[in-house]
Tab-separated table of C-alpha atoms and ligand atoms in Angstrom:
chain	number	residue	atom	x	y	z
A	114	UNK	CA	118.607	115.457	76.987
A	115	UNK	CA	115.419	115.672	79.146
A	116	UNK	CA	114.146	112.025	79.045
A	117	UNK	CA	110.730	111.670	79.138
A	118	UNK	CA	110.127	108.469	78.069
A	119	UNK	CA	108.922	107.054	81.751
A	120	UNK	CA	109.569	107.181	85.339
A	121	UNK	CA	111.933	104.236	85.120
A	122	UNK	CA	115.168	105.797	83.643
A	123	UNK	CA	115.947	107.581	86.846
A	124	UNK	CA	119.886	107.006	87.629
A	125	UNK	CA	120.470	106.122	91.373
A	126	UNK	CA	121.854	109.355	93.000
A	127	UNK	CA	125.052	108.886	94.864
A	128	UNK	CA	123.473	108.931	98.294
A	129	UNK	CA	121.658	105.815	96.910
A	130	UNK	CA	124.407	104.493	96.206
A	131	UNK	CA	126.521	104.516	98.894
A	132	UNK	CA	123.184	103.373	101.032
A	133	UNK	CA	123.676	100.485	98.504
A	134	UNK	CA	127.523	100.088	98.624
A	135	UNK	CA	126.885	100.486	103.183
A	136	UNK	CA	124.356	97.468	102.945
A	137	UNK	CA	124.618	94.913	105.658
A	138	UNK	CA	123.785	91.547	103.152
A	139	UNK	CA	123.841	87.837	103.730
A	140	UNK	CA	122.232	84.855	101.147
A	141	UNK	CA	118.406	85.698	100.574
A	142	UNK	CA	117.603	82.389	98.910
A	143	UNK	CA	118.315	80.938	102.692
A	144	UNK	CA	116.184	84.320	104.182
A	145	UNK	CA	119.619	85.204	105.723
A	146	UNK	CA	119.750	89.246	103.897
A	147	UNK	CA	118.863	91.182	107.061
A	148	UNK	CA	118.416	94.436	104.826
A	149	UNK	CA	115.658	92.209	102.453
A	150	UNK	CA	114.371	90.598	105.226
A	151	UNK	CA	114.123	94.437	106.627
A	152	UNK	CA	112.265	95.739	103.356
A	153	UNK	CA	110.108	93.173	103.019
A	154	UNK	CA	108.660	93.581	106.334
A	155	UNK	CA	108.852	97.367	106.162
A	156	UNK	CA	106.901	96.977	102.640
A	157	UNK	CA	103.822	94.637	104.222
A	158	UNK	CA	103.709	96.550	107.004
A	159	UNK	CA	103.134	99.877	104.405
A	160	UNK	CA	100.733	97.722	102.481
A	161	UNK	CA	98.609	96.020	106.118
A	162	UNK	CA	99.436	92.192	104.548
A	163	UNK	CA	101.124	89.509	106.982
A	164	UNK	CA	104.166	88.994	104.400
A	165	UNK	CA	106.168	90.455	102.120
A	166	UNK	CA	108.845	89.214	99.124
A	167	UNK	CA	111.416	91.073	96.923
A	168	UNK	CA	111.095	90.210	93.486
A	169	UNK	CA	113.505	91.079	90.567
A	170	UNK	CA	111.208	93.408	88.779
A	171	UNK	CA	107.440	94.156	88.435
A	172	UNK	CA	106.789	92.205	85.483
A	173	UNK	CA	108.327	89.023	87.976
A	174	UNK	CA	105.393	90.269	90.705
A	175	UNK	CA	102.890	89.833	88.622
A	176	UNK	CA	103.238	87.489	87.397
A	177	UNK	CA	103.943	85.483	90.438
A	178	UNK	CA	101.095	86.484	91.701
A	179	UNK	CA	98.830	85.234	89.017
A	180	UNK	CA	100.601	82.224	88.816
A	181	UNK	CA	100.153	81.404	92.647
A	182	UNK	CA	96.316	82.462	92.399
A	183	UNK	CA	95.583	79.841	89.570
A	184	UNK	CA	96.115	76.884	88.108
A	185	UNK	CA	96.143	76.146	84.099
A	186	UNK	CA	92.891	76.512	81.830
A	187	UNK	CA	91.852	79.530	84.250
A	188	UNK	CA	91.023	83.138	83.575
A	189	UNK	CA	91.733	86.223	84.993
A	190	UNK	CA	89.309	89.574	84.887
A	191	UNK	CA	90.962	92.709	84.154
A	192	UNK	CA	90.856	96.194	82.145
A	193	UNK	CA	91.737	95.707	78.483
A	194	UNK	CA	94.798	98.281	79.030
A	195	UNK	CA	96.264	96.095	81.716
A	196	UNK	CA	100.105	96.141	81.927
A	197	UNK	CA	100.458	92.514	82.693
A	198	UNK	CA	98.247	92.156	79.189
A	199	UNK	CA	100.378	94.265	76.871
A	200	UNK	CA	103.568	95.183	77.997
A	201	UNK	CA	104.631	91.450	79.920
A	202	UNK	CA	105.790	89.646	76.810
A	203	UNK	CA	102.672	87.027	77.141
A	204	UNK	CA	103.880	85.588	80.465
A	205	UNK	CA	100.467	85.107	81.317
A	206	UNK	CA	99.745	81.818	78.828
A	207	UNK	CA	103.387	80.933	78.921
A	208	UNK	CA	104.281	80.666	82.610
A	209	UNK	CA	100.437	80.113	84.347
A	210	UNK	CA	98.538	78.296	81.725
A	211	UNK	CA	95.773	81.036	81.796
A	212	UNK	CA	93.832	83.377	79.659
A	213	UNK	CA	92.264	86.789	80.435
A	214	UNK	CA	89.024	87.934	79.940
A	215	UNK	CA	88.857	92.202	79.352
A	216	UNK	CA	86.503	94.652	80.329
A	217	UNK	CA	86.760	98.314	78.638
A	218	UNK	CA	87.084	100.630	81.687
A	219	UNK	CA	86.869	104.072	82.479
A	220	UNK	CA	90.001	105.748	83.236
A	221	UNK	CA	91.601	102.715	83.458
A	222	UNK	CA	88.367	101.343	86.232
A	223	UNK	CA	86.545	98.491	85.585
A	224	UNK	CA	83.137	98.455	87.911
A	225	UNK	CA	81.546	95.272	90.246
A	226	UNK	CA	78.652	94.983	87.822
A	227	UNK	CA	81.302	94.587	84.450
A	228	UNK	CA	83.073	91.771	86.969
A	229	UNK	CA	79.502	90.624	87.369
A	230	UNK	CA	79.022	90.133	83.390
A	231	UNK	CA	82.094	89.085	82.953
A	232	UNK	CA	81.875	86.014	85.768
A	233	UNK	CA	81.578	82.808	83.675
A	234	UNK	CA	79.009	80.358	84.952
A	235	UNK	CA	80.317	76.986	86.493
A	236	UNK	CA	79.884	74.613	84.163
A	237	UNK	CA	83.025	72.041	82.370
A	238	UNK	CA	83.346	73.991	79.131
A	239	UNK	CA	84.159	77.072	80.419
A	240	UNK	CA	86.559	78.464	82.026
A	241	UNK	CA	87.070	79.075	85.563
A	242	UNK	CA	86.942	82.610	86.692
A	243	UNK	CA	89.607	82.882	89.390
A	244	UNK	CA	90.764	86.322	89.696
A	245	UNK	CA	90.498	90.036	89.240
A	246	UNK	CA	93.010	92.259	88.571
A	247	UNK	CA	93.416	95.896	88.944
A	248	UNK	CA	96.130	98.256	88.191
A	249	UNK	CA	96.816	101.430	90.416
A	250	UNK	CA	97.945	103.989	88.873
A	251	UNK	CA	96.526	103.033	85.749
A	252	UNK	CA	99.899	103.098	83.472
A	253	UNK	CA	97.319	103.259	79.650
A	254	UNK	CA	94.734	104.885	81.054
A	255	UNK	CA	97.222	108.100	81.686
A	256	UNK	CA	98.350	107.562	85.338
A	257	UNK	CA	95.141	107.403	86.327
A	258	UNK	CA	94.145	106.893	89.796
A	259	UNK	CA	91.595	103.939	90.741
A	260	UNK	CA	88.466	105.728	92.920
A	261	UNK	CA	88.159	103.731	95.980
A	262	UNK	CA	84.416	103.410	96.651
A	263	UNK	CA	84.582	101.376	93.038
A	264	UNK	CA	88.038	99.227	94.385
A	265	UNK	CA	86.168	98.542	97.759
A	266	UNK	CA	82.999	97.100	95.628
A	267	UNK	CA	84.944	94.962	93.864
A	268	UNK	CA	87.141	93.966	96.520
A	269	UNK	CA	83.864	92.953	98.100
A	270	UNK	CA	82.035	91.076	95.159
A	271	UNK	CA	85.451	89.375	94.830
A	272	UNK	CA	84.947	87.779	98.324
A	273	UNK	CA	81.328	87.204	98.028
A	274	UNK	CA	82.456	85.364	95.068
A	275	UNK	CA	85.772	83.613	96.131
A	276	UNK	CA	87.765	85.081	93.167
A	277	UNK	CA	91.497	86.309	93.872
A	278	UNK	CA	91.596	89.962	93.681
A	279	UNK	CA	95.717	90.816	92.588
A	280	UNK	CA	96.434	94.844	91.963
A	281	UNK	CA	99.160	95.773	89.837
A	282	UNK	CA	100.406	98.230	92.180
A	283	UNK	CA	103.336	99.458	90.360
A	284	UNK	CA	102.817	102.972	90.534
A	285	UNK	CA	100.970	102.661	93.836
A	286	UNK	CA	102.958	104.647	95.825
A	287	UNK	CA	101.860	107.682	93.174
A	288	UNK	CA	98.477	106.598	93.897
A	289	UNK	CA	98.312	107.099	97.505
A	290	UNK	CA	100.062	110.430	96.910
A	291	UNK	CA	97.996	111.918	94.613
A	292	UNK	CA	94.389	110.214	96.714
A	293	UNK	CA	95.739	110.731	99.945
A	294	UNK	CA	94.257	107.058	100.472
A	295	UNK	CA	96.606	105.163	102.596
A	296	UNK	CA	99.001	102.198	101.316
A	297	UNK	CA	97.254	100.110	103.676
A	298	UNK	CA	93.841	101.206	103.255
A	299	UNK	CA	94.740	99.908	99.846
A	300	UNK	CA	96.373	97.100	100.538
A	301	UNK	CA	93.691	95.903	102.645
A	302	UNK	CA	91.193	95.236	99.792
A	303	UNK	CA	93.594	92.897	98.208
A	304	UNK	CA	94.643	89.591	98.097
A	305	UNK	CA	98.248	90.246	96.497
A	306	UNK	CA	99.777	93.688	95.617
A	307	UNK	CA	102.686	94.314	93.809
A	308	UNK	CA	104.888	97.099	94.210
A	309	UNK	CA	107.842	98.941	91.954
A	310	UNK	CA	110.818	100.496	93.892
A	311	UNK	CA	112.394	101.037	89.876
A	312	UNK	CA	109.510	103.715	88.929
A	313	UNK	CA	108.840	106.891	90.580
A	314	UNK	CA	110.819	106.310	93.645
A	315	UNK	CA	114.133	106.021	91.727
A	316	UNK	CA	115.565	102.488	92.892
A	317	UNK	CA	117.565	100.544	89.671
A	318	UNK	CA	115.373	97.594	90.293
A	319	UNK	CA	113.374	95.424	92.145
A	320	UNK	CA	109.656	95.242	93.360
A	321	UNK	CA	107.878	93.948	96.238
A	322	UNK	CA	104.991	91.081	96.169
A	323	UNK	CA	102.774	91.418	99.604
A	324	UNK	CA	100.364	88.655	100.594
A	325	UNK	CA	98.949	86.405	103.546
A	326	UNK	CA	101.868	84.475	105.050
A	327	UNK	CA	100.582	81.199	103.082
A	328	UNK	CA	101.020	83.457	99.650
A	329	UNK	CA	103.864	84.650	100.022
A	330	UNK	CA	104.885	81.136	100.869
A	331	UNK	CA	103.999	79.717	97.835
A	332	UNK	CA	105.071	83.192	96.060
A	333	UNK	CA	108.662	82.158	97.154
A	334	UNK	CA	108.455	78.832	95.975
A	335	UNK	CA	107.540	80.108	92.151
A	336	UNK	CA	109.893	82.732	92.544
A	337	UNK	CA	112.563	80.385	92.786
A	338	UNK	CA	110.992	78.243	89.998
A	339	UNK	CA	111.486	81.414	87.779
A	340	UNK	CA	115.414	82.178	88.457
A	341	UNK	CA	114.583	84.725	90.895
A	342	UNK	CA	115.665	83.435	93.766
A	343	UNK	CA	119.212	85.966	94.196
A	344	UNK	CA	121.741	86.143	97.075
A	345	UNK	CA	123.312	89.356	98.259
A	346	UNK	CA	120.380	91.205	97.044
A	347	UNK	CA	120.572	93.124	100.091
A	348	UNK	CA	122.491	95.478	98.240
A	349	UNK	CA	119.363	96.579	95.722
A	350	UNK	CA	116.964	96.538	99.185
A	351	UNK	CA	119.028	98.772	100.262
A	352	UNK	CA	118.327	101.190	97.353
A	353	UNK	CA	114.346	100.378	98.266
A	354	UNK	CA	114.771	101.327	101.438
A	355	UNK	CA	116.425	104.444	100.773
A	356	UNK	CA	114.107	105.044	97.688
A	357	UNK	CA	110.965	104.754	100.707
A	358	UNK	CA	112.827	107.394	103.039
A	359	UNK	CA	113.921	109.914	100.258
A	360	UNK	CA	111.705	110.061	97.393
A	361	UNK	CA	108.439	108.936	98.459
A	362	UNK	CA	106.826	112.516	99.583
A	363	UNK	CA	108.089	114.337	96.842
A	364	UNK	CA	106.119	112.318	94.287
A	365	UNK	CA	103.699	115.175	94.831
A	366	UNK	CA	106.396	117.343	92.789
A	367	UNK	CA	106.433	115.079	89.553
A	368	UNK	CA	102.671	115.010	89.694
A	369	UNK	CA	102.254	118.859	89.538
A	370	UNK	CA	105.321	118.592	87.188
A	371	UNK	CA	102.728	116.305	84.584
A	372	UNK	CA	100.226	118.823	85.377
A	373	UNK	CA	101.918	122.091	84.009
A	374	UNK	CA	103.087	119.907	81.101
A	375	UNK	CA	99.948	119.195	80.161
A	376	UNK	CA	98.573	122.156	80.716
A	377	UNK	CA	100.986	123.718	78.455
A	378	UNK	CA	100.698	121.254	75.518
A	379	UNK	CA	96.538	121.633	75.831
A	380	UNK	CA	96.910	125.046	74.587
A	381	UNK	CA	97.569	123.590	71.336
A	382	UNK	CA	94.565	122.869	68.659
A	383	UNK	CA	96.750	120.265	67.330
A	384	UNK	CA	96.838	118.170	70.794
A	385	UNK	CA	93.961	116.280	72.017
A	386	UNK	CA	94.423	115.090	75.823
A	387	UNK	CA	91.854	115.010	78.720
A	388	UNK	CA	93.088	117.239	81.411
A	389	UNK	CA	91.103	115.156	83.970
A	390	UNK	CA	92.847	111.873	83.170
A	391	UNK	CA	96.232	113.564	84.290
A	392	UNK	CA	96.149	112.744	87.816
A	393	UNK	CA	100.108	111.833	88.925
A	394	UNK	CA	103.099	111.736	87.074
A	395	UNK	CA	102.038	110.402	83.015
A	396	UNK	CA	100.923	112.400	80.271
A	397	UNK	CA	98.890	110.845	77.653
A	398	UNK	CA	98.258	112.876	74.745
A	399	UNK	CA	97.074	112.380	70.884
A	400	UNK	CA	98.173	114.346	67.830
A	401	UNK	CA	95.968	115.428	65.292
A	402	UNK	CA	96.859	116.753	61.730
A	403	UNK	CA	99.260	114.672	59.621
A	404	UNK	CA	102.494	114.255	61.575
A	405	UNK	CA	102.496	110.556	63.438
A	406	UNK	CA	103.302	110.041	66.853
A	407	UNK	CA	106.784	108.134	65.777
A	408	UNK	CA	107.568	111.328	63.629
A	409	UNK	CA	107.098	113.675	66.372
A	410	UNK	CA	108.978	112.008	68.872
A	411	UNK	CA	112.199	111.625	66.427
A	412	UNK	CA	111.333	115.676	65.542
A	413	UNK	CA	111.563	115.935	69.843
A	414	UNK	CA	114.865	113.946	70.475
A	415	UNK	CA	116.655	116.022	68.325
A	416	UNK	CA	115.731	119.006	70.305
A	417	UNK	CA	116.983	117.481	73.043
A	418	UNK	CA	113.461	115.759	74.543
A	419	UNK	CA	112.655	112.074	74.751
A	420	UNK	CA	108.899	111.149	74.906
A	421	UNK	CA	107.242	107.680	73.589
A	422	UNK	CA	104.729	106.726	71.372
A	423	UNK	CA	101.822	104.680	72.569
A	424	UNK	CA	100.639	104.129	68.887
A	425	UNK	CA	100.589	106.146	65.636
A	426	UNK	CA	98.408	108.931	67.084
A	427	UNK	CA	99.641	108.246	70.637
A	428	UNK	CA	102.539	109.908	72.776
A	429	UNK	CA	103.390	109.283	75.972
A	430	UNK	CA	105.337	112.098	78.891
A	431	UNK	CA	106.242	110.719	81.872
A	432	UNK	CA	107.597	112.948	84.725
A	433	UNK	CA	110.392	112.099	87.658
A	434	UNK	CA	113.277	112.721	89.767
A	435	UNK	CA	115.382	113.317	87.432
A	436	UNK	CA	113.997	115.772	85.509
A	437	UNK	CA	113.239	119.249	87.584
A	438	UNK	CA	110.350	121.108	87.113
A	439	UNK	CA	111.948	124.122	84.289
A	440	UNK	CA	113.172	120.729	82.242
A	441	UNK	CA	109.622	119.708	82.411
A	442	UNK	CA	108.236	123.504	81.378
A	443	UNK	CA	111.272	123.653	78.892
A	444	UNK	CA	110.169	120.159	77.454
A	445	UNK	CA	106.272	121.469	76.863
A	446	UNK	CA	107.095	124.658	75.275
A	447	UNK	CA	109.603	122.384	72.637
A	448	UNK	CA	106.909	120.447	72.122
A	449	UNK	CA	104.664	123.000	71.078
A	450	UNK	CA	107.050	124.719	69.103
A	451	UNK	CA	108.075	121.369	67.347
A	452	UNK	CA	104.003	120.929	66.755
A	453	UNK	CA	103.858	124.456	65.033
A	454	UNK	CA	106.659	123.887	62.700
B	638	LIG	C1	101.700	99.325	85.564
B	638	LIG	C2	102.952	98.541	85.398
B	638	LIG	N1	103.003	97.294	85.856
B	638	LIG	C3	104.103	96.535	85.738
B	638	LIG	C4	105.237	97.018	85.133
B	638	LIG	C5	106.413	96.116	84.945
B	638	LIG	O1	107.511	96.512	85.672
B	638	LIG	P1	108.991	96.034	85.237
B	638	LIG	O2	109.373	96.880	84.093
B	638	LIG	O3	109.788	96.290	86.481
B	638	LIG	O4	108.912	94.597	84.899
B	638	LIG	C6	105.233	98.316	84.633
B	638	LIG	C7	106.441	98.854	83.958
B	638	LIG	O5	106.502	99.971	83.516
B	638	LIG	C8	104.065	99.097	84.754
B	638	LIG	O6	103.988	100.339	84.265
C-alpha cells in the first residue's frame, strides 16, 4: 500500500528506535529528563525564543498556546482554514473560553490590513481582540508557504497593537525548507510557535511549544492542567532529536516528490489543482465530472493507494519518508488511470 493520506503515518525506522530505546531519561514533570530538557533547548534555540516545552502532540501546542495568550470571552484572528479551527475537535471554546474571528486568505495568508478590519473596537460588548494566529505551512490551503514580507507586517501591526501573535508551526520545518527563510528568522516574529516532530520529520509523537521564559512558564503550568505533564518522555525526545539530525534536509525530497505528483495528475482534464499552491510536501486537488472525492479514494485503496478526501469534490496527497519517490510517480499514474476508467 502506498499511504498517502498525510505526512503523519510515517513508522519510526529502526535507527529511531534504538536512538529511542539508548535514551538517557529521568521524570520530566520535575524537569529532571536530560534528553527533553536537551530538545527543548535545542528546539528554542532553532526557533531564536528564550524557552522551549515538549508537548504531547500539536493539537496540545496549540492549544496551550491560545489558552496562555487569553483569558475567557476573548477572540482570536486567524485564516478561515486554520487547523486549530477545523481539525482540533473545538478545543478552542471548550478549554480557553474563546471564539475566533476568520479572515478568507490567500493561499492560506491573511494580510495586516484584513487584521486591521478585523480588530474589534474597545468597547464592553465586544469582544476583546487578543491574538493572531498564523499557520506555516498552510495544511488547507495545500502546504502552502506563508510569504514573509506579509508575516513580518503582521508581526509588526500585532505589536503596534499589543495582540499575541501564535503560528501554528506544524509543518514549519517544511516551510523553512522550501523558503530557505530561517527557523529563527521565523521564530523571531512570534510570540509562541508550535512545532510537530510527528509530521514530516518522522517522530511517533510529540511537538514543541517555544516562547519567552515567562510563557513557557505559564505554558507548563496548563500543560499540566491538561494531563500532559509525562515522565520518562525522554524516550519520544529522543526520537525528536534524531528526527532533527536525520530527516530534516531531506524534506526537500518529499517536496519535489508533491511536485511530480502533481504535475502528473494536472495532465488530466478531469483534475482541477493550482500548480502554484503546491509548494512542499501536500497535494490539494479537485475532481470534476461525476465521481466524488469519497468514491475515488475507495476506487484508489484498492489499487493499492491511500489518499483523503477534504470534501465531496476534495482530495488530499500528502508526500513523506516513507514513501520513495517511484511510489509517489507509481501513485500519480494510478490515479490517472483510476480517473479514466
Ligand atoms: C497544521 C496543523 N496543525 C496542527 C496539527 C495537529 O497536530 P496533532 O495531530 O499532532 O495534534 C496538524 C495535524 O495534522 C496540522 O496539520
Amino acid at each position: 500500500m502506498i499511504d498517502l493520506r498525510s505526512d503523519t503515518v510515517t513508522r519510526p525506522s529502526a535507527a529511531m528506535r534504538q536512538a529511542m530505546a539508548n535514551a538517557e531519561v529521568g521524570d520530566d514533570v520535575y524537569g529532571e529528563d536530560p534528553t527533553v530538557n536537551a530538545l527543548q533547548e535545542r528546539v528554542a534555540g532553532l526557533l531564536g525564543k528564550e524557552d522551549a516545552l515538549f508537548v504531547a502532540s500539536g493539537t496540545m501546542g496549540n492549544q496551550i498556546c491560545l489558552r496562555v495568550h487569553t483569558s475567557p470571552g476573548d477572540e482570536v484572528i486567524c485564516e478561515a482554514g486554520s487547523h486549530f479551527l477545523h481539525f482540533e475537535g473545538g478545543a478552542m471554546p471548550v478549554l480557553s473560553g474563546i471564539q475566533a474571528r476568520t479572515i478568507v486568505g490567500h493561499r492560506g495568508m491573511i494580510e495586516a490590513e484584513q487584521v486591521r478590519t478585523a480588530l474589534r473596537a474597545n468597547t464592553y460588548y465586544f469582544p476583546r481582540s487578543k491574538v493572531v494566529a498564523l499557520e506555516n505551512t498552510h495544511n488547507l490551503a495545500g502546504g502552502t508557504v506563508l510569504p514573509l514580507a506579509s508575516i513580518q507586517e503582521i508581526s509588526g501591526f500585532c505589536q503596534k497593537n499589543r495582540l499575541a501573535l501564535h503560528l501554528d508551526g506544524a509543518r514549519l520545518w517544511n516551510a523553512s525548507i522550501a523558503s530557505g527563510v530561517s527557523l529563527e528568522t521565523y521564530g523571531q516574529l512570534f510570540d509562541s510557535i508550535s512545532i510537530c516532530l510527528s509530521k514530516g520529520l518522522g517522530a511517533p509523537a510529540g511537538s514543541v511549544i517555544a516562547g519567552s521564559r515567562e510563557f513557557i512558564a505559564e505554558a507548563r503550568r496548563v500543560r499540566k492542567q491538561l494531563g500532559g505533564g509525562m515522565r520518562q518522555i525522554g524516550l519520544l525526545a529522543a526520537a525528536g532529536h534524531y528526527a532533527i539530525d536525520t530527516n530534516l534536509s531531506r524534506l526537500a525530497e518529499d517536496h519535489a516528490n508533491a511536485r511530480e505528483f502533481a504535475e502528473i495528475i494536472a495532465s488530466s482534464p478531469d483534475v482541477e489543482i493550482d500548480l502554484e499552491n503546491v509548494q512542499t510536501n501536500i497535494i490539494i486537488a479537485r475532481l470534476h465530472g461525476d465521481i466524488s472525492a469519497s468514491q475515488f479514494c475507495q476506487k484508489m485503496q484498492q489499487k493499492g493507494v491511500r489518499i483523503s478526501m477534504m470534501d465531496e469534490q476534495t482530495l488530499r496527497a500528502v508526500t513523506h519518508l516513507d514513501v520513495s519517490r517511484e511510489q509517489v510517480v507509481e501513485a500519480a499514474h494510478i490515479f490517472l488511470n483510476q480517473l479514466s476508467q
